[in-house]
Structures are given as structure tokens and as C-alpha cells.
Amino acid sequence: MNLHEPMRGAGRYAPSPSGDLHLGNLRTALLAWLFARSTGRAFLMRIEDLDRARDAGSGEQQLADLASLGIEWDGPAVLQTDRGEDHAAAIAKLDDLGLLYECTCSRKDILAAPSAPHAPPGAYPGTCRDRTDAEREAARAAIAPRLPALRLRAPAGMNSLKFVDVTLGDVVGDIDDFVLRRGDGTVAYNLAVVVDDAAMGVDQVVRGSDLAPSTPRQILLQQLLKLPTPPDVEYAHVPLVLGPSGQRLAKRDGAVTLPQLRAQGVTDAAVLRVLAESLGLIGRTHEKEQITTDLLLERFDPRTLPRDPWTWPGVIS
Ligand code: GLU
Ligand code: ZN
């Protein structure tokens, strides 16, 4: 780390509390920490607990696991469910700008509707976009007691948006009239993440490459809400971890979380060592050394980060 560089901006890790973190999540968290600390940034933590299906208590366990690997963060972890006022204010602002409309479509309706010309595959077909007040009232009544969702009226002619990712280079992603608030009142991930990152002063987003396709929508929201956006916000989508079957690592792949590995006698230090090896940060010469996140920080260079997914071999020896 360059000690002469003043502290600036912040990176973050933002897990969803849906069970214990697995090796793929832990590797992404380690990378987020390394990216932030190696650029003199603060490192913040946010528990993305908006989804009702969350496991009570799993956020606490996730934080404990990160801490015990030596991934420490600044200040208390932010709970996304505490941020409702800001989310509502952002929705109100978009509404004032005339950028929202009610959507009464079910998933089935969307699949059955013919897609709009020139729309990207899977894009919302625009069924509810141009309703009159009377049509809207009728559509609302027809789905009661279910309530309509709110969608963004994407700028006319905008089907995609490009950004430059630190690890992936140019990324182009689809834009459509995506959901900002679901019928049950829960705000959508894309809205919450943009509002919360801005409020927390995050200017470096490091996360799994599976989320790269969502980023253009998030950048569009930043622009519409006049929040910091690239190049003032940096994105690094990092390679995923695959299980022995070649699929994205998941719970079915056996012992993949710290508590499961501990139960098999694998120490946290051994886990950190494997993650560090997978990132090319340590080699044979470090065999006898105690690996710490501070040692990894000294050695981290984003330019030498492996570009391909890492396949978890299934055991730690
Ligand atoms: N909560 C999201 C997840 O765990 C990550 C959100 C983000 O990093 O932007 O998949
Ligand atoms: Zn609709």
C-alpha cells in the first residue's frame, strides 16, 4: 500500500444473509477488502436483508466468519432494512421526474406477452407502460388484493449501456423497464444497492462477476438520481468459484462454509491459505509461514488477478 496516498473513498462487501458464506463468497469478500485497502480506501460492510426469505441470525454468523479470516471493516455493519427512508425518498424522486409506472403483470403475463421490437431477450414487454388513468385503475382492481409493482420508465431508445470494469474491461448490459419496488412493497436490489452505496460514500464496488449484467441498470439509476457514477465510481467484477462439478459453487458441493470446514478439522488459517493460493498471492515458499490478510495485502496487485473462474478442488489438505 502506498502510505503517501491519503485515505479516500470506500469499498464494501454486501452479503445477503441467506445462510453461511461459502468459499466463493469468502473469496469475493477477501478481494473486496484487498481492492479497498490497497487503494487506501475505507472498507464498509452492509447486510442486504431486504429479502423476507432471509435466515434470521445468518448475518451475524457471516460477519463473525469474515472477521475470523482477518477481513475487518470500518464502523458498524449497515443493515439494509434500516435504510427504508432513503429508499422511499429515491422512489419519490423518480416518481416526481415522471419515471415510474405501475405494473400489474404477473410473471406468467410477462412470459406470455409478445416482446417489443428491438428489445433485448427477456426484457419487460412494456404491457403497462402507457396506460390511461382509467386503464390503470381497472388493472389495479383486477389484481386486488395484490398490489402493482413500480417499474422504471427507461429512457426512450435506450436498450443497453456500457461501462468499463476494472477486471472485465468493457461490459455492455441490457436496459429495460426494470422493477424498482415489488407489489409487496419491498424495494428492488438494483435501487437499494445504488442508494445505499451512494449514502455510504462507496466509490469502489467489488463483487462476483454474476452481478456484472445488473450494473448497467444501476448506473442508469445513478444518473437519473444524480448520484456518483463511473468514472467516479469504480467497478471490479471478480471471477466466480466453481464446484468440482464445474457449476457455480453451491451448498450441494459438500463442506464449503467455514462452520462446515471447521467441523471437518480444517482451520480458518488453512482456508485463508487456499484462497490466497487460488489468487496467486502465495506459493511454495510460503509453506511454513503463517498467512495473514496483511501479508496478502502487501502482495496484492489487481493487474495479476486471475481472470478465469477458480475451481474448488473439493478438499483442503
Ligand atoms: N447482496 C448481493 C449478493 O449477495 C451482492 C450485492 C452487491 O455486492 O452489489 O449477491
Ligand atoms: Zn406490467
XYZ file of C-alpha atoms and ligand atoms in Angstrom:
328
model
C 0.000 0.000 0.000
C 1.199 3.492 -0.816
C 1.391 5.197 2.553
C 1.626 8.632 0.996
C -1.779 8.334 -0.600
C -4.455 9.967 1.568
C -7.452 7.885 2.678
C -10.127 8.315 0.059
C -13.473 6.793 -0.784
C -14.658 3.423 0.317
C -15.054 -0.120 -0.870
C -17.568 -2.511 0.601
C -18.857 -6.032 0.891
C -22.628 -6.516 0.850
C -23.679 -10.093 1.579
C -27.277 -11.284 1.583
C -27.953 -13.116 4.853
C -29.272 -16.332 3.334
C -27.168 -18.869 5.180
C -23.438 -19.106 5.824
C -20.924 -17.652 3.373
C -19.266 -20.280 1.195
C -15.762 -20.251 -0.239
C -16.896 -18.296 -3.282
C -18.439 -15.562 -1.116
C -15.394 -15.531 1.165
C -13.027 -15.199 -1.790
C -15.057 -12.277 -3.158
C -15.069 -10.638 0.284
C -11.300 -11.065 0.546
C -10.872 -9.471 -2.874
C -13.177 -6.575 -1.991
C -11.087 -5.986 1.139
C -7.811 -6.211 -0.814
C -9.026 -3.820 -3.513
C -10.192 -1.287 -0.912
C -7.204 -1.448 1.392
C -4.624 -1.499 -1.411
C -6.072 1.757 -2.744
C -6.202 3.491 0.651
C -9.964 3.231 0.891
C -12.169 2.557 3.878
C -13.856 -0.839 3.821
C -17.533 -0.941 4.768
C -19.986 -3.741 5.425
C -23.671 -3.882 4.539
C -26.069 -6.725 5.227
C -28.574 -6.889 2.365
C -31.501 -8.185 4.387
C -34.428 -6.796 2.391
C -35.492 -10.191 1.205
C -38.007 -11.714 3.557
C -36.664 -15.199 2.940
C -33.521 -14.331 4.871
C -32.343 -16.596 7.673
C -32.577 -14.855 11.000
C -29.124 -14.708 12.540
C -27.177 -15.636 9.441
C -25.903 -12.072 9.025
C -24.218 -12.292 12.430
C -22.555 -15.577 11.532
C -21.377 -14.132 8.207
C -19.755 -11.185 9.976
C -18.105 -13.471 12.507
C -16.704 -15.647 9.693
C -15.290 -12.658 7.817
C -13.689 -11.315 10.994
C -12.119 -14.635 11.837
C -10.438 -14.767 8.420
C -8.923 -11.339 9.153
C -11.252 -9.343 6.907
C -12.028 -6.336 9.104
C -14.257 -3.399 8.242
C -14.685 0.191 9.378
C -17.606 1.178 11.596
C -20.700 -0.877 12.314
C -22.235 -3.026 9.567
C -25.181 -1.263 7.898
C -28.480 -3.135 7.753
C -30.346 -2.524 4.529
C -33.680 -2.837 6.361
C -32.693 0.295 8.384
C -32.402 2.317 5.191
C -36.078 2.436 4.207
C -36.415 6.236 4.382
C -33.668 6.792 1.833
C -35.095 4.101 -0.425
C -38.547 5.706 -0.266
C -37.043 9.145 -0.979
C -35.327 7.809 -4.089
C -38.577 6.245 -5.305
C -40.376 9.561 -4.680
C -37.717 11.460 -6.599
C -38.007 9.165 -9.623
C -41.776 9.467 -9.409
C -41.542 13.280 -9.392
C -39.452 13.024 -12.525
C -42.251 11.025 -14.167
C -40.004 7.991 -14.426
C -42.179 5.397 -12.667
C -45.259 3.472 -13.634
C -47.380 0.789 -12.060
C -47.123 -2.725 -13.417
C -49.797 -5.303 -12.697
C -48.198 -8.119 -14.715
C -47.580 -11.487 -13.145
C -44.514 -13.464 -14.165
C -46.790 -15.516 -16.390
C -48.224 -12.427 -18.108
C -44.693 -11.249 -18.932
C -43.658 -14.586 -20.405
C -46.839 -14.772 -22.481
C -46.633 -11.228 -23.907
C -45.026 -10.711 -27.302
C -41.689 -8.927 -26.887
C -41.323 -5.350 -28.077
C -39.378 -4.772 -31.308
C -35.614 -4.289 -30.771
C -35.965 -5.242 -27.102
C -33.243 -7.405 -25.572
C -34.276 -11.016 -24.881
C -36.147 -11.354 -21.605
C -36.858 -7.616 -21.441
C -40.131 -6.441 -19.916
C -42.513 -6.137 -22.895
C -43.951 -2.762 -21.836
C -47.511 -4.029 -21.281
C -48.359 -1.494 -18.540
C -46.211 1.400 -19.757
C -48.709 3.637 -21.487
C -51.954 3.193 -19.600
C -54.520 5.926 -19.159
C -55.685 6.697 -15.605
C -58.856 4.673 -16.200
C -56.943 1.689 -17.564
C -54.598 1.817 -14.595
C -57.477 1.844 -12.105
C -59.086 -1.108 -13.855
C -55.827 -3.045 -13.930
C -55.312 -2.373 -10.209
C -58.802 -3.569 -9.384
C -58.292 -6.705 -11.470
C -55.314 -7.909 -9.399
C -56.630 -6.922 -5.918
C -55.706 -7.679 -3.196
C -52.320 -7.995 -4.898
C -50.757 -4.534 -5.428
C -48.925 -3.311 -8.521
C -45.147 -3.192 -8.739
C -43.351 0.008 -9.779
C -41.167 -0.038 -12.875
C -38.694 2.466 -14.220
C -39.638 4.129 -17.473
C -36.284 3.609 -19.182
C -35.223 6.453 -21.471
C -36.668 6.051 -24.967
C -34.392 4.121 -27.281
C -32.058 3.027 -24.503
C -31.718 -0.748 -24.757
C -28.231 -1.091 -23.355
C -25.500 0.753 -21.501
C -21.736 0.229 -21.462
C -19.283 0.605 -18.603
C -15.605 -0.115 -18.130
C -14.889 -2.720 -15.477
C -11.507 -2.892 -13.756
C -11.243 -6.642 -14.299
C -13.599 -7.367 -17.218
C -12.870 -4.354 -19.418
C -15.817 -3.091 -21.498
C -19.131 -4.563 -20.373
C -22.381 -3.904 -22.238
C -25.622 -4.791 -20.480
C -29.312 -4.677 -21.284
C -31.595 -1.945 -20.027
C -35.355 -2.368 -19.832
C -38.194 -1.093 -17.669
C -36.957 -2.964 -14.601
C -38.803 -3.246 -11.293
C -37.887 -0.752 -8.555
C -40.458 -1.770 -5.964
C -42.295 -5.041 -5.837
C -46.026 -5.366 -5.272
C -45.399 -6.357 -1.647
C -43.635 -3.025 -1.063
C -40.068 -4.397 -0.967
C -37.652 -2.215 -2.895
C -35.641 -3.997 -5.554
C -31.970 -4.850 -5.156
C -30.944 -2.520 -8.009
C -32.491 0.501 -6.308
C -31.331 -0.307 -2.774
C -27.744 -1.026 -3.790
C -27.395 2.260 -5.664
C -28.967 4.388 -2.920
C -27.031 2.676 -0.124
C -23.646 2.717 -1.848
C -24.027 6.444 -2.515
C -25.130 7.178 1.069
C -22.181 5.213 2.448
C -19.676 7.034 0.218
C -18.776 3.864 -1.671
C -16.773 4.614 -4.789
C -15.421 1.128 -5.428
C -17.731 -1.836 -5.965
C -16.085 -5.261 -5.973
C -18.422 -8.253 -6.338
C -18.888 -11.521 -8.187
C -18.985 -11.441 -11.978
C -22.513 -12.903 -11.889
C -23.656 -9.382 -10.936
C -21.975 -7.619 -13.882
C -25.171 -7.793 -16.006
C -27.068 -5.775 -13.336
C -24.532 -2.965 -13.303
C -25.789 -1.032 -16.363
C -29.210 -0.738 -14.705
C -27.573 0.506 -11.539
C -25.521 3.053 -13.454
C -28.681 4.309 -15.170
C -30.285 4.798 -11.725
C -27.204 6.685 -10.508
C -27.514 9.005 -13.493
C -31.242 9.578 -13.026
C -30.874 10.166 -9.266
C -27.783 12.361 -9.807
C -25.629 10.122 -7.614
C -21.903 9.456 -8.123
C -21.414 7.242 -11.169
C -18.449 5.977 -13.251
C -15.748 7.139 -13.644
C -16.178 8.460 -10.079
C -17.331 5.004 -9.012
C -15.120 2.067 -9.926
C -16.469 -1.433 -10.625
C -14.479 -4.654 -10.397
C -16.432 -7.848 -11.032
C -14.280 -10.748 -9.945
C -14.204 -14.366 -11.170
C -16.574 -16.849 -9.623
C -15.669 -20.026 -7.799
C -16.850 -23.277 -9.364
C -17.566 -26.530 -7.580
C -15.954 -29.858 -8.513
C -18.828 -30.443 -10.980
C -17.888 -27.307 -12.948
C -21.045 -25.472 -11.866
C -21.013 -22.359 -9.711
C -20.039 -23.394 -6.152
C -23.095 -24.093 -4.001
C -24.138 -25.786 -0.806
C -24.588 -29.102 -2.692
C -20.791 -29.233 -3.113
C -20.284 -30.543 0.417
C -18.343 -28.732 3.123
C -17.961 -25.237 1.646
C -18.598 -22.873 4.569
C -16.265 -22.087 7.463
C -18.502 -23.806 10.061
C -18.718 -26.927 7.857
C -14.990 -26.963 7.201
C -14.206 -26.441 10.887
C -16.372 -29.458 11.666
C -14.047 -31.436 9.374
C -10.987 -30.196 11.243
C -9.983 -27.573 8.646
C -8.688 -24.433 10.345
C -9.570 -20.899 9.263
C -5.853 -20.376 8.569
C -5.919 -23.291 6.111
C -8.937 -21.781 4.375
C -7.212 -18.406 4.046
C -4.168 -20.185 2.645
C -6.227 -21.946 -0.038
C -7.959 -18.720 -1.013
C -4.604 -16.928 -1.192
C -3.164 -19.706 -3.388
C -6.190 -19.535 -5.667
C -5.477 -15.831 -6.161
C -1.824 -16.466 -6.939
C -0.777 -14.444 -3.872
C 1.318 -17.118 -2.208
C 3.337 -20.040 -3.463
C 5.524 -22.870 -2.175
C 7.976 -20.552 -0.443
C 5.196 -19.582 1.977
C 4.535 -23.158 3.032
C 5.762 -22.690 6.586
C 4.653 -19.098 7.003
C 1.555 -18.025 8.881
C -0.713 -16.448 6.255
C -2.487 -13.255 7.290
C -4.642 -10.857 5.328
C -1.953 -8.205 5.961
C 0.646 -10.374 4.210
C -1.760 -10.788 1.284
C -2.301 -7.045 1.168
C 1.441 -6.491 0.745
C 1.443 -8.873 -2.200
C -1.861 -7.948 -3.873
C -1.755 -6.487 -7.361
C -5.107 -6.206 -9.171
C -3.300 -6.481 -12.517
C -2.219 -10.035 -11.763
C -5.610 -11.208 -10.526
C -6.567 -14.474 -12.283
C -9.213 -13.778 -14.949
C -10.787 -17.223 -15.032
C -13.105 -18.846 -12.521
C -11.357 -20.901 -9.880
C -12.455 -24.484 -9.429
C -12.605 -25.502 -5.794
C -10.977 -28.932 -5.649
C -13.403 -30.206 -3.007
C -10.882 -30.801 -0.218
C -8.355 -28.773 1.724
C -5.289 -30.801 2.511
N -26.186 -8.849 -1.802
C -25.702 -9.255 -3.084
C -25.333 -10.722 -3.051
O -25.001 -11.238 -2.010
C -24.454 -8.517 -3.531
C -24.748 -7.121 -3.829
C -23.573 -6.312 -4.323
O -22.419 -6.612 -3.997
O -23.842 -5.355 -5.030
O -25.363 -11.355 -4.083
Zn -46.882 -4.855 -16.427
